[in-house]
Amino acid sequence: MHAMVIQNLNPSYIFIQFGEASKRYDSLTAKIARILPHFTITSEFLAILVSRSKPEWSISSAVSGFCLTCSYDVGMADIPPFVSNTDDLSAWFRTHRDDMNGLYVQSHFAVHPFHKCGLYQESDPPALQPDYCTNKILSRYLNYSLLKPSSGRVVGEIYSHLIMDFGSIEKLFLRKSTTRYIWGNYGCSYNSFNFQVFTVSNYVNYAALLLPFDIFNWILTFAGGTFVNILVFKITASVASTNGYLFVWSFISALEQPVAAKKESSSIKLLMLCGTWLTSIYILGSLYKGDMVSVLTSRTTQQVPNTLKELISTNTTIFTTNHYDDYLVGPTPIARCTLHSLAIPQLMNAINSTYSMHHTLTRLQRSSKCIKIVSVYEMSENILKHGHLRTISGKEFIIPDQFAFLDPTFLLTALQATMPLFATYLPIHNGEIALYTELRPWIVSANFFGPAFISGLASLIESGIYGWWSNNFMEVALLIDIAGVKGGGNIGEEFAKVSFAREMRTKHGVMTAELDLCFFVRSGFIFTIEEAQVK
């Protein structure tokens, strides 16, 4: 580039060929795009070529076009695959430069070349955001150029799935200004907000031997055993050694280890009583062993809150990560916490201050901490390995053994999938309804471009492909997230480890109580009959 400037060269086209495509190609082209306007080159067009590991280079394999005269910042567009030589390239550029009478549209997110949007995507990444695909498809069929960024002649702007406070809405929509926007009636995103509690599992100790039964069942069981042995001493007139043998025999039988009884201890009275006892104790022993296996093999947790009021009253540390853009501070929006700056103030204004919910929201705003994350997997790894997080204000704090996230459902789902990968915190489900639901619509320029774009968006939604993009992106987004941290070869292995702690401590409280009572009734009935026969 410096050589062209020094020699006062003004070529019609500039070709930059890379020997091999790499994963950093997109960032490299972005750097070149930022540097080029500072050179005194008046060429109208720049083409960057990548051979993608092929021995012979082909323009149609991977080419990104940059229009240097559209604005100070370089405008970017994809060269279609049918372009195979410089003549086709020149014809395409002339058509591209004059499309829609010079209409250029600015998008608020990055537009990357070479990514295809369709039902079956063979390119990398395997799933693309529906917002990106919508712009790619509609820019082709509506014949407009998509710039990112641009400070030049832009007559259309697209903002997808944004939420604003009343001040931003009044400034951008209600007041008269040179730039007005309208809401898109299709493709709105509805995000329900709820909380998810994460806690560490309890350590297994010797107290686990008492966990399968509650205290009431243990008392009944030991009382029943004492009562049976008293009845044995009352009924039989044999020697004490035989009674001791029967006691040991009943205890061993409870552990499902039968031992043959002595013949001299056999009697119809004793067999009826011991038969009733052994039947009951066999059932109780089977239940105990089944529950014991469940206790020792499953991960038990601490008591966690199940409702929002319980969450606030227990002083559990609450995190929130959702943000919205504030457009009132200047041309560049500032990210603000949705829960603190938007949701809670509007909810408190909508309800009476005497309601208990008003007090709950006040405590929620004071106690919750707002953090900003880029990667869910990386944040989960940081929590479990380093044990700390940092708020948007820069304050760092230690993660407690029990905390909660109050965020959209899709983010909570990602956290539920990533936390168990590190086998420290368990996600606990709750029965609370959504605290609130936010609506994030499309926003487009309020000129002739707006209705055309909304009509095209409606066609994509009614055809079903927009929903397919959304579902596919949500399923693959976490895979891409993990691949960025762990590497692509570990994705399958990591997802094989994902398991949710659905099995908690089990007990048969009512059923064991009924069995104990049934045992007492039978024992008392037998004892009464025997006493009547003796008399």
GROMACS .gro file of C-alpha atoms in nm, residues 30-464:
model
  435
   30ALA     CA    1  -1.143  -0.596   0.933
   31LYS     CA    2  -0.799  -0.453   1.014
   32ILE     CA    3  -0.728  -0.390   0.646
   33ALA     CA    4  -1.066  -0.220   0.609
   34ARG     CA    5  -0.982   0.019   0.892
   35ILE     CA    6  -0.638   0.103   0.753
   36LEU     CA    7  -0.723   0.158   0.386
   37PRO     CA    8  -0.912   0.491   0.410
   38HIS     CA    9  -0.605   0.655   0.558
   39PHE     CA   10  -0.405   0.591   0.242
   40THR     CA   11  -0.428   0.832  -0.049
   41ILE     CA   12  -0.565   0.573  -0.287
   42THR     CA   13  -0.861   0.682  -0.498
   43SER     CA   14  -0.949   0.340  -0.634
   44GLU     CA   15  -1.321   0.280  -0.622
   45PHE     CA   16  -1.297  -0.086  -0.537
   46LEU     CA   17  -1.082  -0.328  -0.345
   47ALA     CA   18  -1.104  -0.706  -0.366
   48ILE     CA   19  -0.941  -0.933  -0.110
   49LEU     CA   20  -0.879  -1.288  -0.223
   50VAL     CA   21  -0.827  -1.604  -0.020
   51SER     CA   22  -0.726  -1.932  -0.185
   52ARG     CA   23  -0.854  -2.156   0.101
   53SER     CA   24  -0.570  -2.410   0.074
   54LYS     CA   25  -0.622  -2.472  -0.298
   55PRO     CA   26  -0.325  -2.498  -0.535
   56GLU     CA   27  -0.491  -2.265  -0.782
   57TRP     CA   28  -0.669  -1.953  -0.668
   58SER     CA   29  -1.018  -1.876  -0.779
   59ILE     CA   30  -1.203  -1.550  -0.736
   60SER     CA   31  -1.526  -1.734  -0.670
   61SER     CA   32  -1.377  -1.938  -0.387
   62ALA     CA   33  -1.362  -1.664  -0.125
   63VAL     CA   34  -1.368  -1.295  -0.213
   64SER     CA   35  -1.481  -0.996  -0.010
   65GLY     CA   36  -1.547  -0.666  -0.183
   66PHE     CA   37  -1.487  -0.322  -0.031
   67CYS     CA   38  -1.624   0.000  -0.175
   68LEU     CA   39  -1.382   0.280  -0.089
   69THR     CA   40  -1.599   0.566  -0.215
   70CYS     CA   41  -1.920   0.479  -0.032
   71SER     CA   42  -1.809   0.641   0.296
   72TYR     CA   43  -1.501   0.716   0.499
   73ASP     CA   44  -1.525   0.374   0.659
   74VAL     CA   45  -1.502   0.092   0.413
   75GLY     CA   46  -1.831  -0.059   0.303
   76MET     CA   47  -1.828  -0.438   0.277
   77ALA     CA   48  -2.031  -0.671   0.060
   78ASP     CA   49  -2.006  -1.033  -0.056
   79ILE     CA   50  -1.910  -1.107  -0.413
   80PRO     CA   51  -2.150  -1.369  -0.555
   81PRO     CA   52  -2.009  -1.712  -0.648
   82PHE     CA   53  -2.079  -1.677  -1.021
   83VAL     CA   54  -1.803  -1.413  -1.055
   84SER     CA   55  -1.506  -1.593  -1.210
   85ASN     CA   56  -1.293  -1.326  -1.380
   86THR     CA   57  -1.215  -0.954  -1.369
   87ASP     CA   58  -1.477  -0.867  -1.633
   88ASP     CA   59  -1.752  -1.025  -1.424
   89LEU     CA   60  -1.606  -0.856  -1.121
   90SER     CA   61  -1.621  -0.515  -1.289
   91ALA     CA   62  -1.980  -0.571  -1.405
   92TRP     CA   63  -2.084  -0.683  -1.059
   93PHE     CA   64  -1.927  -0.377  -0.900
   94ARG     CA   65  -2.103  -0.135  -1.134
   95THR     CA   66  -2.436  -0.301  -1.054
   96HIS     CA   67  -2.359  -0.312  -0.686
   97ARG     CA   68  -2.264   0.055  -0.675
   98ASP     CA   69  -2.595   0.166  -0.825
   99ASP     CA   70  -2.836  -0.074  -0.654
  100MET     CA   71  -3.163   0.074  -0.523
  101ASN     CA   72  -3.056   0.418  -0.643
  102GLY     CA   73  -2.757   0.417  -0.411
  103LEU     CA   74  -2.937   0.288  -0.099
  104TYR     CA   75  -2.705   0.171   0.174
  105VAL     CA   76  -2.826   0.027   0.501
  106GLN     CA   77  -2.639   0.020   0.829
  107SER     CA   78  -2.672  -0.275   1.064
  108HIS     CA   79  -2.591  -0.259   1.434
  109PHE     CA   80  -2.402  -0.591   1.433
  110ALA     CA   81  -2.104  -0.718   1.238
  111VAL     CA   82  -2.159  -0.856   0.889
  112HIS     CA   83  -1.910  -1.129   0.807
  113PRO     CA   84  -1.851  -1.265   0.457
  114PHE     CA   85  -1.865  -1.627   0.337
  115HIS     CA   86  -2.128  -1.745   0.587
  116LYS     CA   87  -2.430  -1.903   0.423
  117CYS     CA   88  -2.780  -1.895   0.565
  118GLY     CA   89  -3.012  -2.180   0.473
  119LEU     CA   90  -3.181  -2.489   0.607
  120TYR     CA   91  -2.860  -2.689   0.571
  121GLN     CA   92  -2.551  -2.485   0.644
  122GLU     CA   93  -2.225  -2.643   0.538
  123SER     CA   94  -2.010  -2.345   0.623
  124ASP     CA   95  -1.842  -2.265   0.953
  125PRO     CA   96  -1.995  -2.182   1.202
  126PRO     CA   97  -2.271  -2.442   1.173
  127ALA     CA   98  -2.537  -2.208   1.312
  128LEU     CA   99  -2.579  -1.834   1.259
  129GLN     CA  100  -2.786  -1.579   1.444
  130PRO     CA  101  -3.135  -1.534   1.293
  131ASP     CA  102  -3.075  -1.156   1.294
  132TYR     CA  103  -2.768  -1.195   1.077
  133CYS     CA  104  -2.936  -1.440   0.839
  134THR     CA  105  -3.240  -1.214   0.805
  135ASN     CA  106  -3.022  -0.925   0.692
  136LYS     CA  107  -2.824  -1.147   0.457
  137ILE     CA  108  -3.129  -1.292   0.284
  138LEU     CA  109  -3.330  -0.969   0.264
  139SER     CA  110  -3.033  -0.769   0.137
  140ARG     CA  111  -3.022  -1.008  -0.157
  141TYR     CA  112  -3.393  -1.007  -0.241
  142LEU     CA  113  -3.457  -0.640  -0.162
  143ASN     CA  114  -3.134  -0.544  -0.339
  144TYR     CA  115  -2.972  -0.319  -0.083
  145SER     CA  116  -2.615  -0.294   0.045
  146LEU     CA  117  -2.536  -0.366   0.408
  147LEU     CA  118  -2.261  -0.156   0.565
  148LYS     CA  119  -2.092  -0.203   0.897
  149PRO     CA  120  -2.004   0.049   1.017
  150SER     CA  121  -2.074   0.357   0.809
  151SER     CA  122  -2.067   0.732   0.864
  152GLY     CA  123  -2.153   0.823   0.509
  153ARG     CA  124  -2.473   0.831   0.306
  154VAL     CA  125  -2.695   0.585   0.493
  155VAL     CA  126  -3.069   0.607   0.430
  156GLY     CA  127  -3.173   0.290   0.613
  157GLU     CA  128  -3.086   0.146   0.953
  158ILE     CA  129  -3.167  -0.188   1.112
  159TYR     CA  130  -3.167  -0.268   1.482
  160SER     CA  131  -3.277  -0.614   1.583
  161HIS     CA  132  -3.427  -0.712   1.918
  162LEU     CA  133  -3.362  -0.404   2.128
  163ILE     CA  134  -3.529  -0.288   2.447
  164MET     CA  135  -3.531   0.078   2.555
  165ASP     CA  136  -3.642   0.296   2.843
  166PHE     CA  137  -3.911   0.561   2.798
  167GLY     CA  138  -3.658   0.839   2.740
  168SER     CA  139  -3.501   0.658   2.445
  169ILE     CA  140  -3.841   0.578   2.297
  170GLU     CA  141  -3.952   0.939   2.326
  171LYS     CA  142  -3.634   1.065   2.164
  172LEU     CA  143  -3.616   0.816   1.877
  173PHE     CA  144  -3.984   0.748   1.810
  174LEU     CA  145  -4.216   1.013   1.952
  175ARG     CA  146  -4.032   1.341   1.899
  176LYS     CA  147  -3.992   1.497   1.559
  177SER     CA  148  -3.640   1.448   1.427
  178THR     CA  149  -3.457   1.394   1.103
  179THR     CA  150  -3.411   1.026   1.187
  180ARG     CA  151  -3.724   0.843   1.296
  181TYR     CA  152  -3.775   0.473   1.361
  182ILE     CA  153  -4.066   0.233   1.364
  183TRP     CA  154  -4.125  -0.098   1.542
  184GLY     CA  155  -4.123  -0.418   1.343
  185ASN     CA  156  -4.450  -0.609   1.384
  186TYR     CA  157  -4.286  -0.947   1.319
  187GLY     CA  158  -3.999  -1.142   1.468
  188CYS     CA  159  -4.029  -0.998   1.818
  189SER     CA  160  -3.835  -1.173   2.093
  190TYR     CA  161  -4.021  -1.250   2.417
  191ASN     CA  162  -3.783  -1.326   2.704
  192SER     CA  163  -3.928  -1.452   3.033
  193PHE     CA  164  -3.718  -1.373   3.341
  194ASN     CA  165  -3.691  -1.611   3.633
  195PHE     CA  166  -3.431  -1.714   3.888
  196GLN     CA  167  -3.218  -2.026   3.918
  197VAL     CA  168  -3.045  -2.129   4.241
  198PHE     CA  169  -2.705  -2.300   4.236
  199THR     CA  170  -2.568  -2.470   4.545
  200VAL     CA  171  -2.294  -2.711   4.648
  201SER     CA  172  -2.376  -3.069   4.742
  202ASN     CA  173  -2.361  -3.193   5.100
  203TYR     CA  174  -2.070  -3.411   5.204
  204VAL     CA  175  -2.165  -3.772   5.282
  205ASN     CA  176  -2.086  -3.868   5.645
  206TYR     CA  177  -2.193  -4.126   5.897
  207ALA     CA  178  -2.516  -3.936   5.957
  208ALA     CA  179  -2.623  -4.061   5.613
  209LEU     CA  180  -2.702  -4.395   5.777
  210LEU     CA  181  -3.002  -4.229   5.940
  211LEU     CA  182  -3.120  -4.032   5.635
  212PRO     CA  183  -3.348  -4.287   5.463
  213PHE     CA  184  -3.599  -4.282   5.753
  214ASP     CA  185  -3.717  -3.985   5.952
  215ILE     CA  186  -3.706  -3.973   6.332
  216PHE     CA  187  -4.066  -4.093   6.370
  217ASN     CA  188  -4.002  -4.410   6.171
  218TRP     CA  189  -3.681  -4.484   6.357
  219ILE     CA  190  -3.860  -4.457   6.693
  220LEU     CA  191  -4.139  -4.685   6.574
  221THR     CA  192  -3.893  -4.939   6.439
  222PHE     CA  193  -3.685  -4.962   6.756
  223ALA     CA  194  -3.996  -4.960   6.972
  224GLY     CA  195  -4.136  -5.242   6.760
  225GLY     CA  196  -3.821  -5.447   6.800
  226THR     CA  197  -3.827  -5.399   7.176
  227PHE     CA  198  -4.195  -5.488   7.191
  228VAL     CA  199  -4.143  -5.809   6.992
  229ASN     CA  200  -3.863  -5.928   7.217
  230ILE     CA  201  -4.078  -5.860   7.524
  231LEU     CA  202  -4.354  -6.068   7.367
  232VAL     CA  203  -4.104  -6.347   7.296
  233PHE     CA  204  -4.003  -6.354   7.661
  234LYS     CA  205  -4.369  -6.354   7.765
  235ILE     CA  206  -4.484  -6.631   7.536
  236THR     CA  207  -4.202  -6.884   7.546
  237ALA     CA  208  -4.084  -7.065   7.856
  238SER     CA  209  -3.756  -7.177   7.703
  239VAL     CA  210  -3.413  -7.090   7.832
  240ALA     CA  211  -3.258  -6.743   7.795
  241SER     CA  212  -3.006  -6.865   7.541
  242THR     CA  213  -3.287  -6.950   7.303
  243ASN     CA  214  -3.439  -6.605   7.343
  244GLY     CA  215  -3.104  -6.443   7.273
  245TYR     CA  216  -3.069  -6.658   6.967
  246LEU     CA  217  -3.413  -6.546   6.843
  247PHE     CA  218  -3.317  -6.181   6.893
  248VAL     CA  219  -3.000  -6.226   6.687
  249TRP     CA  220  -3.196  -6.424   6.431
  250SER     CA  221  -3.454  -6.146   6.385
  251PHE     CA  222  -3.181  -5.883   6.352
  252ILE     CA  223  -2.988  -6.083   6.092
  253SER     CA  224  -3.308  -6.154   5.899
  254ALA     CA  225  -3.368  -5.779   5.872
  255LEU     CA  226  -3.042  -5.764   5.678
  256GLU     CA  227  -3.165  -6.041   5.447
  257GLN     CA  228  -2.915  -6.295   5.584
  258PRO     CA  229  -3.134  -6.590   5.691
  259VAL     CA  230  -3.003  -6.834   5.952
  260ALA     CA  231  -3.165  -7.168   6.029
  261ALA     CA  232  -3.349  -7.170   6.364
  262LYS     CA  233  -3.289  -7.432   6.633
  263LYS     CA  234  -3.548  -7.703   6.643
  264GLU     CA  235  -3.596  -7.681   7.016
  265SER     CA  236  -3.704  -7.317   6.983
  266SER     CA  237  -3.976  -7.391   6.731
  267SER     CA  238  -4.334  -7.365   6.849
  268ILE     CA  239  -4.659  -7.259   6.690
  269LYS     CA  240  -4.685  -6.956   6.916
  270LEU     CA  241  -4.332  -6.839   6.856
  271LEU     CA  242  -4.347  -6.903   6.483
  272MET     CA  243  -4.662  -6.691   6.444
  273LEU     CA  244  -4.509  -6.400   6.633
  274CYS     CA  245  -4.169  -6.423   6.468
  275GLY     CA  246  -4.330  -6.470   6.127
  276THR     CA  247  -4.518  -6.144   6.167
  277TRP     CA  248  -4.207  -5.966   6.290
  278LEU     CA  249  -3.979  -6.102   6.021
  279THR     CA  250  -4.228  -6.013   5.746
  280SER     CA  251  -4.249  -5.654   5.866
  281ILE     CA  252  -3.877  -5.619   5.932
  282TYR     CA  253  -3.796  -5.770   5.592
  283ILE     CA  254  -4.005  -5.505   5.417
  284LEU     CA  255  -3.855  -5.229   5.631
  285GLY     CA  256  -3.505  -5.358   5.566
  286SER     CA  257  -3.562  -5.368   5.191
  287LEU     CA  258  -3.690  -5.011   5.194
  288TYR     CA  259  -3.398  -4.901   5.407
  289LYS     CA  260  -3.138  -5.056   5.180
  290GLY     CA  261  -3.303  -4.910   4.870
  291ASP     CA  262  -3.308  -4.563   5.024
  292MET     CA  263  -2.955  -4.609   5.155
  293VAL     CA  264  -2.827  -4.675   4.803
  294SER     CA  265  -3.010  -4.363   4.680
  295VAL     CA  266  -2.862  -4.150   4.959
  296LEU     CA  267  -2.505  -4.268   4.907
  297THR     CA  268  -2.507  -4.256   4.526
  298SER     CA  269  -2.698  -3.930   4.467
  299ARG     CA  270  -2.583  -3.579   4.552
  300THR     CA  271  -2.788  -3.417   4.826
  301THR     CA  272  -2.807  -3.040   4.857
  302GLN     CA  273  -2.882  -2.777   5.113
  303GLN     CA  274  -3.225  -2.628   5.160
  304VAL     CA  275  -3.279  -2.369   4.885
  305PRO     CA  276  -3.552  -2.105   4.831
  306ASN     CA  277  -3.835  -2.199   4.598
  307THR     CA  278  -4.002  -1.859   4.551
  308LEU     CA  279  -3.882  -1.505   4.493
  309LYS     CA  280  -3.987  -1.395   4.843
  310GLU     CA  281  -3.794  -1.683   4.998
  311LEU     CA  282  -3.494  -1.593   4.781
  312ILE     CA  283  -3.494  -1.236   4.914
  313SER     CA  284  -3.557  -1.333   5.276
  314THR     CA  285  -3.268  -1.583   5.286
  315ASN     CA  286  -3.016  -1.317   5.176
  316THR     CA  287  -2.893  -1.539   4.893
  317THR     CA  288  -2.644  -1.368   4.660
  318ILE     CA  289  -2.827  -1.280   4.336
  319PHE     CA  290  -2.659  -1.213   4.001
  320THR     CA  291  -2.807  -1.070   3.684
  321THR     CA  292  -2.636  -1.038   3.345
  322ASN     CA  293  -2.900  -0.897   3.108
  323HIS     CA  294  -2.839  -0.549   2.966
  324TYR     CA  295  -3.004  -0.298   2.736
  325ASP     CA  296  -2.863  -0.006   2.535
  326ASP     CA  297  -2.920   0.352   2.651
  327TYR     CA  298  -2.926   0.586   2.348
  328LEU     CA  299  -2.973   0.911   2.542
  329VAL     CA  300  -2.609   0.957   2.638
  330GLY     CA  301  -2.475   1.015   2.287
  331PRO     CA  302  -2.423   0.854   1.948
  332THR     CA  303  -2.273   0.545   2.112
  333PRO     CA  304  -2.517   0.366   2.344
  334ILE     CA  305  -2.418   0.261   2.695
  335ALA     CA  306  -2.509  -0.083   2.828
  336ARG     CA  307  -2.720  -0.064   3.143
  337CYS     CA  308  -2.855  -0.337   3.366
  338THR     CA  309  -3.207  -0.434   3.257
  339LEU     CA  310  -3.315  -0.548   3.602
  340HIS     CA  311  -3.192  -0.243   3.795
  341SER     CA  312  -3.250   0.038   3.547
  342LEU     CA  313  -3.555  -0.078   3.354
  343ALA     CA  314  -3.751  -0.373   3.492
  344ILE     CA  315  -3.770  -0.301   3.866
  345PRO     CA  316  -3.849   0.075   3.832
  346GLN     CA  317  -4.132   0.003   3.586
  347LEU     CA  318  -4.270  -0.280   3.801
  348MET     CA  319  -4.262  -0.062   4.114
  349ASN     CA  320  -4.445   0.218   3.933
  350ALA     CA  321  -4.716  -0.027   3.825
  351ILE     CA  322  -4.801  -0.158   4.175
  352ASN     CA  323  -4.906   0.005   4.501
  353SER     CA  324  -4.632   0.074   4.754
  354THR     CA  325  -4.836  -0.102   5.025
  355TYR     CA  326  -4.815  -0.437   4.846
  356SER     CA  327  -4.562  -0.692   4.966
  357MET     CA  328  -4.430  -0.724   4.610
  358HIS     CA  329  -4.317  -0.360   4.625
  359HIS     CA  330  -4.102  -0.439   4.929
  360THR     CA  331  -3.966  -0.751   4.758
  361LEU     CA  332  -3.861  -0.554   4.450
  362THR     CA  333  -3.694  -0.290   4.667
  363ARG     CA  334  -3.483  -0.552   4.844
  364LEU     CA  335  -3.410  -0.723   4.512
  365GLN     CA  336  -3.272  -0.402   4.363
  366ARG     CA  337  -3.047  -0.346   4.664
  367SER     CA  338  -2.918  -0.700   4.704
  368SER     CA  339  -2.865  -0.815   4.343
  369LYS     CA  340  -2.535  -0.767   4.164
  370CYS     CA  341  -2.509  -0.686   3.793
  371ILE     CA  342  -2.231  -0.856   3.597
  372LYS     CA  343  -2.153  -0.860   3.226
  373ILE     CA  344  -2.044  -1.181   3.057
  374VAL     CA  345  -1.936  -1.278   2.707
  375SER     CA  346  -1.913  -1.657   2.736
  376VAL     CA  347  -2.144  -1.859   2.961
  377TYR     CA  348  -1.904  -2.152   2.966
  378GLU     CA  349  -1.608  -1.932   3.050
  379MET     CA  350  -1.802  -1.762   3.329
  380SER     CA  351  -1.901  -2.101   3.476
  381GLU     CA  352  -1.540  -2.214   3.460
  382ASN     CA  353  -1.425  -1.895   3.630
  383ILE     CA  354  -1.680  -1.939   3.911
  384LEU     CA  355  -1.574  -2.294   3.982
  385LYS     CA  356  -1.196  -2.262   3.938
  386HIS     CA  357  -1.127  -1.912   4.065
  387GLY     CA  358  -1.429  -1.857   4.289
  388HIS     CA  359  -1.486  -1.490   4.210
  389LEU     CA  360  -1.674  -1.259   3.974
  390ARG     CA  361  -1.658  -0.891   3.888
  391THR     CA  362  -1.949  -0.649   3.860
  392ILE     CA  363  -1.987  -0.393   3.582
  393SER     CA  364  -1.859  -0.128   3.825
  394GLY     CA  365  -1.534  -0.322   3.866
  395LYS     CA  366  -1.596  -0.458   4.217
  396GLU     CA  367  -1.475  -0.814   4.271
  397PHE     CA  368  -1.635  -1.052   4.520
  398ILE     CA  369  -1.607  -1.416   4.625
  399ILE     CA  370  -1.867  -1.667   4.512
  400PRO     CA  371  -2.058  -1.820   4.807
  401ASP     CA  372  -2.167  -2.182   4.838
  402GLN     CA  373  -2.519  -2.085   4.734
  403PHE     CA  374  -2.616  -1.817   4.481
  404ALA     CA  375  -2.883  -1.743   4.222
  405PHE     CA  376  -2.906  -1.596   3.872
  406LEU     CA  377  -3.206  -1.386   3.770
  407ASP     CA  378  -3.194  -1.379   3.390
  408PRO     CA  379  -3.385  -1.478   3.075
  409THR     CA  380  -3.485  -1.841   3.047
  410PHE     CA  381  -3.249  -1.915   2.756
  411LEU     CA  382  -2.949  -1.795   2.959
  412LEU     CA  383  -3.056  -1.996   3.264
  413THR     CA  384  -3.077  -2.302   3.040
  414ALA     CA  385  -2.718  -2.247   2.927
  415LEU     CA  386  -2.606  -2.209   3.289
  416GLN     CA  387  -2.787  -2.531   3.384
  417ALA     CA  388  -2.592  -2.711   3.111
  418THR     CA  389  -2.248  -2.568   3.189
  419MET     CA  390  -2.239  -2.568   3.571
  420PRO     CA  391  -2.262  -2.950   3.613
  421LEU     CA  392  -1.965  -2.992   3.378
  422PHE     CA  393  -1.737  -2.896   3.667
  423ALA     CA  394  -1.909  -3.110   3.936
  424THR     CA  395  -1.920  -2.843   4.207
  425TYR     CA  396  -2.250  -2.654   4.189
  426LEU     CA  397  -2.588  -2.811   4.123
  427PRO     CA  398  -2.878  -2.623   3.956
  428ILE     CA  399  -3.198  -2.653   4.160
  429HIS     CA  400  -3.532  -2.612   3.984
  430ASN     CA  401  -3.804  -2.400   4.141
  431GLY     CA  402  -4.176  -2.359   4.093
  432GLU     CA  403  -4.184  -1.980   4.067
  433ILE     CA  404  -4.363  -1.811   3.779
  434ALA     CA  405  -4.178  -1.561   3.560
  435LEU     CA  406  -4.103  -1.233   3.736
  436TYR     CA  407  -4.157  -1.039   3.413
  437THR     CA  408  -4.136  -1.081   3.036
  438GLU     CA  409  -3.955  -0.835   2.812
  439LEU     CA  410  -4.038  -0.766   2.447
  440ARG     CA  411  -3.752  -0.694   2.207
  441PRO     CA  412  -3.878  -0.593   1.860
  442TRP     CA  413  -3.703  -0.507   1.537
  443ILE     CA  414  -3.639  -0.135   1.478
  444VAL     CA  415  -3.600   0.005   1.124
  445SER     CA  416  -3.587   0.345   0.962
  446ALA     CA  417  -3.925   0.517   0.931
  447ASN     CA  418  -3.899   0.583   0.557
  448PHE     CA  419  -3.974   0.380   0.246
  449PHE     CA  420  -3.719   0.120   0.358
  450GLY     CA  421  -3.907   0.032   0.678
  451PRO     CA  422  -4.224  -0.119   0.523
  452ALA     CA  423  -4.018  -0.308   0.264
  453PHE     CA  424  -3.796  -0.465   0.529
  454ILE     CA  425  -4.088  -0.552   0.760
  455SER     CA  426  -4.269  -0.719   0.470
  456GLY     CA  427  -3.963  -0.931   0.392
  457LEU     CA  428  -3.923  -1.019   0.760
  458ALA     CA  429  -4.286  -1.134   0.772
  459SER     CA  430  -4.225  -1.365   0.475
  460LEU     CA  431  -3.930  -1.531   0.649
  461ILE     CA  432  -4.131  -1.584   0.968
  462GLU     CA  433  -4.442  -1.720   0.797
  463SER     CA  434  -4.230  -1.962   0.594
  464GLY     CA  435  -4.086  -2.111   0.914
   0.00000   0.00000   0.00000
